[in-house]
Coordinates of C-alpha atoms and ligand atoms in Angstrom, one line a residue:
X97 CA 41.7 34.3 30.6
X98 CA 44.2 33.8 33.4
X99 CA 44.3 30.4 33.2
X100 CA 44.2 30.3 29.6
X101 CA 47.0 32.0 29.8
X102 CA 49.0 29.6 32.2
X103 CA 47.6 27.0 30.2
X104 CA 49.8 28.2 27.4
X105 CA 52.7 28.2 28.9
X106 CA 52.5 24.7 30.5
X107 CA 51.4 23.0 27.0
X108 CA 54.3 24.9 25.1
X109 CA 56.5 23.3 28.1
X110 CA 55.9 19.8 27.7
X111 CA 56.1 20.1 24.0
X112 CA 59.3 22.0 23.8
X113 CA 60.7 19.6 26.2
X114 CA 59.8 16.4 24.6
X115 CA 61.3 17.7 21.5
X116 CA 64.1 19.3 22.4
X117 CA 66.7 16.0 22.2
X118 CA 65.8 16.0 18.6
X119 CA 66.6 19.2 17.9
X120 CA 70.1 18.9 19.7
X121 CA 70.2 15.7 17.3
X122 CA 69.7 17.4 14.3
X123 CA 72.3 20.4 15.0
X124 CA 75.0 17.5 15.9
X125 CA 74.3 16.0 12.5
X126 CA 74.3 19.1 10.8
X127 CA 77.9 20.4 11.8
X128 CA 78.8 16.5 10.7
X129 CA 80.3 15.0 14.4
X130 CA 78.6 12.0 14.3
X131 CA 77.2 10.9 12.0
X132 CA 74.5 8.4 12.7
X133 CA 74.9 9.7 16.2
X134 CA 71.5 11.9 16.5
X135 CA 68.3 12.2 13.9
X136 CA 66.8 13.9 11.5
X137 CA 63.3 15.2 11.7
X138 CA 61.2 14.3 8.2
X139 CA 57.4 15.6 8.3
X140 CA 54.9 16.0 5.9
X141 CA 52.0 18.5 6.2
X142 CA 48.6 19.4 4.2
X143 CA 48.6 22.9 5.5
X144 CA 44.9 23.7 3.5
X145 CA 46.6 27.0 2.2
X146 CA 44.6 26.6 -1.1
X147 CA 42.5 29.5 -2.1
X148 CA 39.9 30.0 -5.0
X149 CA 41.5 32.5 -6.8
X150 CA 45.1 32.7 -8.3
X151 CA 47.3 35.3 -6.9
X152 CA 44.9 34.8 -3.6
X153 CA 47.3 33.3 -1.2
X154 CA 49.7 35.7 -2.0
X155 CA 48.2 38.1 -1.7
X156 CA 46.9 37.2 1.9
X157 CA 50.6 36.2 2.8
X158 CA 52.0 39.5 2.1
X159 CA 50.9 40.5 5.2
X160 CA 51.6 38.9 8.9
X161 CA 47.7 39.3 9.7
X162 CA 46.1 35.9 8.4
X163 CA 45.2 33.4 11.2
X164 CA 45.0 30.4 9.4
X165 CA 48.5 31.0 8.2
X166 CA 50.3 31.7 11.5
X167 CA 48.7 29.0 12.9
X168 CA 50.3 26.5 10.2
X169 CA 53.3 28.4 11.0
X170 CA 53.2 27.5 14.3
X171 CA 52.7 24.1 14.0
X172 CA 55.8 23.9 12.0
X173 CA 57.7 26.1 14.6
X174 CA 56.3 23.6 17.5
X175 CA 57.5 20.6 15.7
X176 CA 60.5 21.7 13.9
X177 CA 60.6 19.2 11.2
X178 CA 64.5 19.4 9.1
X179 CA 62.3 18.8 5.9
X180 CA 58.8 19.4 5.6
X181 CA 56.5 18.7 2.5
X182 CA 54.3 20.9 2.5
X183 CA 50.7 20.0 0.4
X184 CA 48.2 22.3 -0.9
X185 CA 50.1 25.6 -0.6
X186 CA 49.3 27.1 -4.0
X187 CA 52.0 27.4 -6.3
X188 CA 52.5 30.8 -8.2
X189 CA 56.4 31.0 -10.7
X190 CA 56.7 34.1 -8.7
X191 CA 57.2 32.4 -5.4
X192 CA 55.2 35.4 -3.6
X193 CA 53.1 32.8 -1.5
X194 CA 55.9 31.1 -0.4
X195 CA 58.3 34.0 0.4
X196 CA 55.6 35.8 2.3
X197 CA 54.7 32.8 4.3
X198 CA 58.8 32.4 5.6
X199 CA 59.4 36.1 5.9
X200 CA 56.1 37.1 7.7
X201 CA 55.1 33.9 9.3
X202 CA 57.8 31.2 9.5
X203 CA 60.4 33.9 10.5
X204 CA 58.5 35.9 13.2
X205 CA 57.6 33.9 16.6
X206 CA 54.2 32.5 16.8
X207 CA 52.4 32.6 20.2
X208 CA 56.0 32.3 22.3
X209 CA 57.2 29.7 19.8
X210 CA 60.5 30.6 18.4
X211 CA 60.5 31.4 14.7
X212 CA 61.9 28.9 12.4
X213 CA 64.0 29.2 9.2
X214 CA 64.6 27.0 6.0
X215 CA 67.4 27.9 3.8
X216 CA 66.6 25.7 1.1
X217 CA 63.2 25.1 -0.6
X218 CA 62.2 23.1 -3.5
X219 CA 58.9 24.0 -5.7
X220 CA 57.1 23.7 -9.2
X221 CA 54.3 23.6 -11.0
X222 CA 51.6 21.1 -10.6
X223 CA 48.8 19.5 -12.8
X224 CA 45.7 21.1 -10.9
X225 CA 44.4 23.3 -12.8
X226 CA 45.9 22.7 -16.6
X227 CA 43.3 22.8 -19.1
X228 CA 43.6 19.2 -20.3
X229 CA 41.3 20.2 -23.3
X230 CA 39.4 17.2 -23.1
X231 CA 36.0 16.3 -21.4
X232 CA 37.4 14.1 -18.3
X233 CA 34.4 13.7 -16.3
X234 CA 31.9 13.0 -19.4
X235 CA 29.1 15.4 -18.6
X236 CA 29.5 16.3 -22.8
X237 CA 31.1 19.8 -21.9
X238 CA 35.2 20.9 -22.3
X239 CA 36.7 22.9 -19.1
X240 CA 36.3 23.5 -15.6
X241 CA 38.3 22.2 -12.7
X242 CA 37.1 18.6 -13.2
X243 CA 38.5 18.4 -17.0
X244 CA 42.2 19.9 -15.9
X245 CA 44.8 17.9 -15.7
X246 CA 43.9 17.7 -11.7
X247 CA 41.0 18.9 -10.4
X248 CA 41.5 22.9 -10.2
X249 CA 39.8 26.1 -10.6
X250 CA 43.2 27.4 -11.6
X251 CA 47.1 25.9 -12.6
X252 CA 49.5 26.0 -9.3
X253 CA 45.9 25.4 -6.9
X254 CA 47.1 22.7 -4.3
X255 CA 50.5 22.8 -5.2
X256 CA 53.4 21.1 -2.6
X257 CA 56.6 23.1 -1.3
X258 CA 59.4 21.2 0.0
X259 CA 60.9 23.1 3.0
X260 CA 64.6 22.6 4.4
X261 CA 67.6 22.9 6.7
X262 CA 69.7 20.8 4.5
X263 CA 70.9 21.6 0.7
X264 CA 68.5 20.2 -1.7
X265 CA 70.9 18.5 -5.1
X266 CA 68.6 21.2 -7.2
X267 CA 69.8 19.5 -10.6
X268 CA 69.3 16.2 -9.9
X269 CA 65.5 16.6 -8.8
X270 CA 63.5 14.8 -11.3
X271 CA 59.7 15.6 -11.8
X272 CA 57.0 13.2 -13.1
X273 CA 54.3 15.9 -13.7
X274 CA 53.6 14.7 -17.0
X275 CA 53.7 10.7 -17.1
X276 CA 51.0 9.6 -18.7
X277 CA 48.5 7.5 -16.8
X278 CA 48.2 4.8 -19.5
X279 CA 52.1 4.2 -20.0
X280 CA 51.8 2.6 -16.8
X281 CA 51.9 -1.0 -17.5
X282 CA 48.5 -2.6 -16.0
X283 CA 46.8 0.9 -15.2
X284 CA 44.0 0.8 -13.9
X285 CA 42.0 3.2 -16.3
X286 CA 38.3 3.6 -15.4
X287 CA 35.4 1.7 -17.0
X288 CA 32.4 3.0 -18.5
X289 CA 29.6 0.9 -17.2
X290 CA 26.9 1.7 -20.0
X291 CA 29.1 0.6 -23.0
X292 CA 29.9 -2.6 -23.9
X293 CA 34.0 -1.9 -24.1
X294 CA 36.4 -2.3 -21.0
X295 CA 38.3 0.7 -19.3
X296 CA 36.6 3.4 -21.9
X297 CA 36.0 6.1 -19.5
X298 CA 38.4 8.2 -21.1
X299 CA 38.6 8.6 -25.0
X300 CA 41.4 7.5 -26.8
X301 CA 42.3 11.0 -27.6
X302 CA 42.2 11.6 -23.8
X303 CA 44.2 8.9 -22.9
X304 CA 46.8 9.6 -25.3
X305 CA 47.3 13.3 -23.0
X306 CA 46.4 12.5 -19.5
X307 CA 49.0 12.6 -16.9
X308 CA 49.1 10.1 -14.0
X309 CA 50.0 12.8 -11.4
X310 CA 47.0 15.3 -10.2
X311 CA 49.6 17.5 -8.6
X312 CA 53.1 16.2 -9.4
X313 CA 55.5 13.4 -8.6
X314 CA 59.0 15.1 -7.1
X315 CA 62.2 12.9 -6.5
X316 CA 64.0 15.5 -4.4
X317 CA 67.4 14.8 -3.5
X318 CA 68.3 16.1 0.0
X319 CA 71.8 16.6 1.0
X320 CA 72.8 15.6 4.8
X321 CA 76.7 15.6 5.0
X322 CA 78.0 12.8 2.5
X323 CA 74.5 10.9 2.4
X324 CA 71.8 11.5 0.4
X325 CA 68.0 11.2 1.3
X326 CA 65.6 11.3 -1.8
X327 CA 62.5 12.4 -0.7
X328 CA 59.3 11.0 -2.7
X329 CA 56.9 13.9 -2.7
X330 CA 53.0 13.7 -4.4
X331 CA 49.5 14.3 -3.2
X332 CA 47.4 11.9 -5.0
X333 CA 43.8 12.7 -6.0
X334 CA 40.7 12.3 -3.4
X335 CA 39.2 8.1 -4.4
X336 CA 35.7 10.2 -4.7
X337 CA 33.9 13.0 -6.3
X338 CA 32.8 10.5 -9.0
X339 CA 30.9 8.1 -10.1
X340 CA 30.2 4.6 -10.3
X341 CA 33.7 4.7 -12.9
X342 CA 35.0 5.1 -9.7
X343 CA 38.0 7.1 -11.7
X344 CA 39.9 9.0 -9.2
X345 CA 39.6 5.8 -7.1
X346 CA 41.4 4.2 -9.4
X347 CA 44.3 7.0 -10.4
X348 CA 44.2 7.6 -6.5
X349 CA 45.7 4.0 -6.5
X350 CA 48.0 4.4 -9.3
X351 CA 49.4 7.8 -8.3
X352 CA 50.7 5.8 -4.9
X353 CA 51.7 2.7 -7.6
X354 CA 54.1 4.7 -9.1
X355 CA 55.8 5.5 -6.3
X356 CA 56.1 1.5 -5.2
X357 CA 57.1 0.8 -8.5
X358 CA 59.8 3.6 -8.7
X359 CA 61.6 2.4 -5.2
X360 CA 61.3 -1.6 -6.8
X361 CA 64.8 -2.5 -8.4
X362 CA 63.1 -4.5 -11.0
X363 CA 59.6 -2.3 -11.5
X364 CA 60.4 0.9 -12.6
X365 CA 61.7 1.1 -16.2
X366 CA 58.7 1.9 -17.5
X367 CA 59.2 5.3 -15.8
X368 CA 60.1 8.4 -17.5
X369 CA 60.3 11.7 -16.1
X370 CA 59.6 15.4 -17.2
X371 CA 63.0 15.7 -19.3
X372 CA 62.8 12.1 -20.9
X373 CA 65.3 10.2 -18.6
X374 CA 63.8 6.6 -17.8
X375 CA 64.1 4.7 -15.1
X376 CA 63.3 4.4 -11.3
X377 CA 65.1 5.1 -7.7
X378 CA 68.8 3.8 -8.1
X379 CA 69.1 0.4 -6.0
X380 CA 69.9 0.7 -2.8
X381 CA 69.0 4.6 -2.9
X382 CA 68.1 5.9 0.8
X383 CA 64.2 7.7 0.4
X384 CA 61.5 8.7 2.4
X385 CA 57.9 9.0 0.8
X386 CA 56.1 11.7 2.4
X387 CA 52.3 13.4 1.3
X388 CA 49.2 13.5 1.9
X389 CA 48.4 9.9 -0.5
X390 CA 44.3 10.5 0.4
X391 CA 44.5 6.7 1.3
X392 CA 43.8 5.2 4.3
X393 CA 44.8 1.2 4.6
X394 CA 41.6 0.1 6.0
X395 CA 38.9 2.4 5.9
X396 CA 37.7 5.2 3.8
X397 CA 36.8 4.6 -0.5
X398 CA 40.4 3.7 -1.7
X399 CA 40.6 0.9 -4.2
X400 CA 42.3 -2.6 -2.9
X401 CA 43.8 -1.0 -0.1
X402 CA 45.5 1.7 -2.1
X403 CA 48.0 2.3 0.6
X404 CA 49.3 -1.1 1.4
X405 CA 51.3 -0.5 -2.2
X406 CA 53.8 1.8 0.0
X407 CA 53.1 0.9 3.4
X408 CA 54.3 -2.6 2.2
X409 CA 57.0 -1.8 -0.8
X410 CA 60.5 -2.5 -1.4
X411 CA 62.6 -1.6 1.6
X412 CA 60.1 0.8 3.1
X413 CA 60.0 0.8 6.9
X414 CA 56.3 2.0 8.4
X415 CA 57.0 3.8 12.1
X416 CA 53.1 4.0 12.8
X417 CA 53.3 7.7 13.8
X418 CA 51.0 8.3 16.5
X419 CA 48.6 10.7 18.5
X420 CA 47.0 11.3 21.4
X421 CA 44.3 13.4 20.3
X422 CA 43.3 11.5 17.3
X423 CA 42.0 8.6 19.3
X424 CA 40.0 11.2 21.6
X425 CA 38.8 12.5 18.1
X426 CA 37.2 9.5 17.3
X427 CA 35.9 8.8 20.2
X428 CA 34.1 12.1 20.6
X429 CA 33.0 12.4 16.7
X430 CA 31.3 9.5 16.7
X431 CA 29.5 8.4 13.0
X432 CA 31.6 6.8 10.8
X433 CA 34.5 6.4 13.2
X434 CA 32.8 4.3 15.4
X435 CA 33.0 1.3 12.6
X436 CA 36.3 1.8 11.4
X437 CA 38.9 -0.6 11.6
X438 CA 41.8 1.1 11.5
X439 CA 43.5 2.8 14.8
X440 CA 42.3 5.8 15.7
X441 CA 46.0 6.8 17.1
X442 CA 46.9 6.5 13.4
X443 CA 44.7 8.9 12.1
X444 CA 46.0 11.9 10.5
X445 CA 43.0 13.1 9.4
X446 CA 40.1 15.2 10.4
X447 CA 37.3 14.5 7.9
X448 CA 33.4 14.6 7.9
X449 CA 32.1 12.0 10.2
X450 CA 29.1 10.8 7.6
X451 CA 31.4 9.9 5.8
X452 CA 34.5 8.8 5.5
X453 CA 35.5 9.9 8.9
X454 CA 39.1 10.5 10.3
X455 CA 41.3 8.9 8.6
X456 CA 45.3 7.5 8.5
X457 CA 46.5 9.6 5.0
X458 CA 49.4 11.3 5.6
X459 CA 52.6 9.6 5.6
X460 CA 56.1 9.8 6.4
X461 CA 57.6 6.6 4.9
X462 CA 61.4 5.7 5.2
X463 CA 63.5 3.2 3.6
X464 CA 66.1 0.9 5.0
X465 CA 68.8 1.7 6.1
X466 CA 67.7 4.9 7.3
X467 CA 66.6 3.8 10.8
X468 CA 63.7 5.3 12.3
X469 CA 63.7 6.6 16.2
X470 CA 60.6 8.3 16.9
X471 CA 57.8 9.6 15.1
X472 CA 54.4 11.0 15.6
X473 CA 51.1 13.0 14.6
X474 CA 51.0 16.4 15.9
X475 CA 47.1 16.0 17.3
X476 CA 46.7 17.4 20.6
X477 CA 44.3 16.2 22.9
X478 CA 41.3 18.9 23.3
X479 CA 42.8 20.1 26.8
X480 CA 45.8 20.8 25.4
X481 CA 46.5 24.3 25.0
X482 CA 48.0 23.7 21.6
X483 CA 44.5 21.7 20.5
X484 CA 43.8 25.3 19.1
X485 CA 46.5 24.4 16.1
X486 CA 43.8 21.5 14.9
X487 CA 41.7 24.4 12.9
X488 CA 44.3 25.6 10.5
X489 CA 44.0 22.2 8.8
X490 CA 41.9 19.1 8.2
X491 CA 45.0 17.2 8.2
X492 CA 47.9 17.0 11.0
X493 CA 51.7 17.0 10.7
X494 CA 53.4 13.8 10.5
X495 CA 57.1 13.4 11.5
X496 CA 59.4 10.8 12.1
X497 CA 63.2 11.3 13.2
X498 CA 65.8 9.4 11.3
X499 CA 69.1 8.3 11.9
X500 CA 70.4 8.9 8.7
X501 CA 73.2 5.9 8.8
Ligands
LIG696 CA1 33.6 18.0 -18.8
LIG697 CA1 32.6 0.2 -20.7
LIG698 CA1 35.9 14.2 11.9

């Protein structure tokens, strides 16, 4: 235990030190000397703080006792992202989950880490969950997680929470939880393969109610000095549990579409968001699209290389975050990882090696001009003191650092 404990130490070291010109960075910017001078840190982060009931995660965060939590804490507090998208952290109006995890987690130290604090937050309600009141998945019965609006046992389950240091323009975030998939010009609505018709999964009457977003699309403005960042939040639906209709396959795709489409000067008018104002991004607006997109660009179920739509759209910049440990992963999983294509040091991932195996999903995605300096996947490698952070989540934190010119 001993040398456990020096271990500890030594990992925390190395970590801190790495990190800490970034941090200086981000305090220069933030009292406004130079602007352009240091960074600021974006991440994004499926933290797996879902839970089966409603009122659950609450009520486990009310208390400073629940591993899984301080551990996601502590990743947070080891990285110190600026602003963090968090993904599946249930949402509840009261905001218990949320104030519990930053007063009894965030706020207190974790393991010698130093405790971290966001003054601003941004949160909502999400389409998992919402009786859609129509029979989504065909099996000739109405209700259940797999007929809600996205798949959820209850409404808030796998919500998002944006964390951060710097103000959030509150009024002029606009939400996209209820765009309807088939207002999308060219959707790609699922097929059902034993009748004669094209892209008649869904019933008309279905169609004519079903949202595009499982959780939620979030435009949220962030405030640093006299720029603003929007940051393009969602966590598009799993491509599987289904069938040969391949359905969330193919809103998996067009959940990341919209966001391609809304950063494309000439593609988004067909967008409308949650108070009935049309349009997409403003030209030449600075964003970063962050989430979980369940998309990997080579490997994994995702239809037509979902991911490519962002990784490849209008002014986006891809830093190709790295890791140590995810290459280490994959080496030591075996199974499906041995026949990807991808780059293991990509992979964000930590998923069943049947099938599809570690993945690249999470992304932090800036736009020109913001200029990217570093970025990275937390993933330690197994001898890595810290490696013990890996079983809060299947996914890792992503960051990149921005010069936010
Ligand atoms: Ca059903
Ligand atoms: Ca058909
Ligand atoms: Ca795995």
């Amino acid at each position: 235990m001993r040398g456990h404990r020096i271990a500890v130490v030594a990992g925390a070291f190395v970590l801190l030190a790495s990190l800490a010109p970034a941090a200086q960075a981000s305090e220069t910017f933030a009292s406004e000397t130079a602007s352009g001078a240091g960074g600021v840190r974006f991440a994004t982060y499926n933290t797996s703080l879902n839970r089966a009931e409603q009122g659950q995660l609450a009520a486990e965060l009310a208390t400073p006792d629940n591993a899984q939590a301080s551990m996601i804490a502590e990743v947070l507090q080891r990285t110190r992202p600026d602003v963090v998208l968090l993904n599946e952290f249930d949402y509840d109006q009261s905001g218990a989950a949320l104030d519990g995890f930053r007063d009894n987690y965030l706020a207190r130290g974790q393991h010698d880490a130093a405790p971290i604090e966001y003054p601003y937050h941004y949160t909502a309600p999400v389409n998992t969950g919402v009786p859609s009141g129509h029979d989504l998945n065909n099996d000739g019965v109405i209700g259940g997680p797999d007929d809600a609006f996205g798949f959820g046992e209850f409404p808030g389950q796998y919500g998002m929470v944006v964390l951060s240091k710097y103000p959030i323009d509150t009024d002029a975030v606009r939400t996209f939880q209820q765009f309807r998939w088939q207002d999308m010009p060219g959707a790609l609505l699922p097929d059902n393969p034993d009748t004669p018709e094209p892209a008649d999964w869904y019933s008309p009457d279905a169609l004519a109610d079903l949202r595009l977003s499982s959780k939620s699309h979030w435009d949220v403005p962030i405030k640093l000095g006299k720029r603003t960042v929007h940051l393009l939040a969602a966590h598009p639906t799993p491509p599987s549990f289904d069938g040969p209709e391949d359905r969330n396959g193919k809103r998996n795709h067009d959940e990341i579409r919209f966001w391609a489409d809304y950063v494309h000067p000439a593609r988004g008018g067909y967008i409308y968001d949650d108070v009935g104002n049309r349009g997409g991004l403003p030209p030449g607006a600075r964003f970063v699209i962050a989430g979980d997109l369940n998309a990997d660009p080579l490997d994994g179920d995702s239809v037509d290389a979902a991911a490519n739509q962002v990784l490849r759209a209008h002014r986006v910049i891809d830093p190709r975050p790295r890791s140590a440990g995810g290459p280490e992963a994959s080496e030591l999983q075996g199974g499906a990882n041995e026949t990807h294509r991808g780059d293991p040091g990509l992979d964000t991932a930590d998923f069943s090696d049947e099938e599809p195996g570690n993945l690249r999903v999470d992304y932090v995605l800036p736009s020109l001009p913001l200029l990217p300096k570093r970025a990275g996947v937390f993933w330690p490698r197994a001898e890595d003191e810290l490696a013990r952070l890996t079983e809060a989540s299947d996914h890792r934190l992503v960051w990149t650092d921005l010069l936010v010119t």
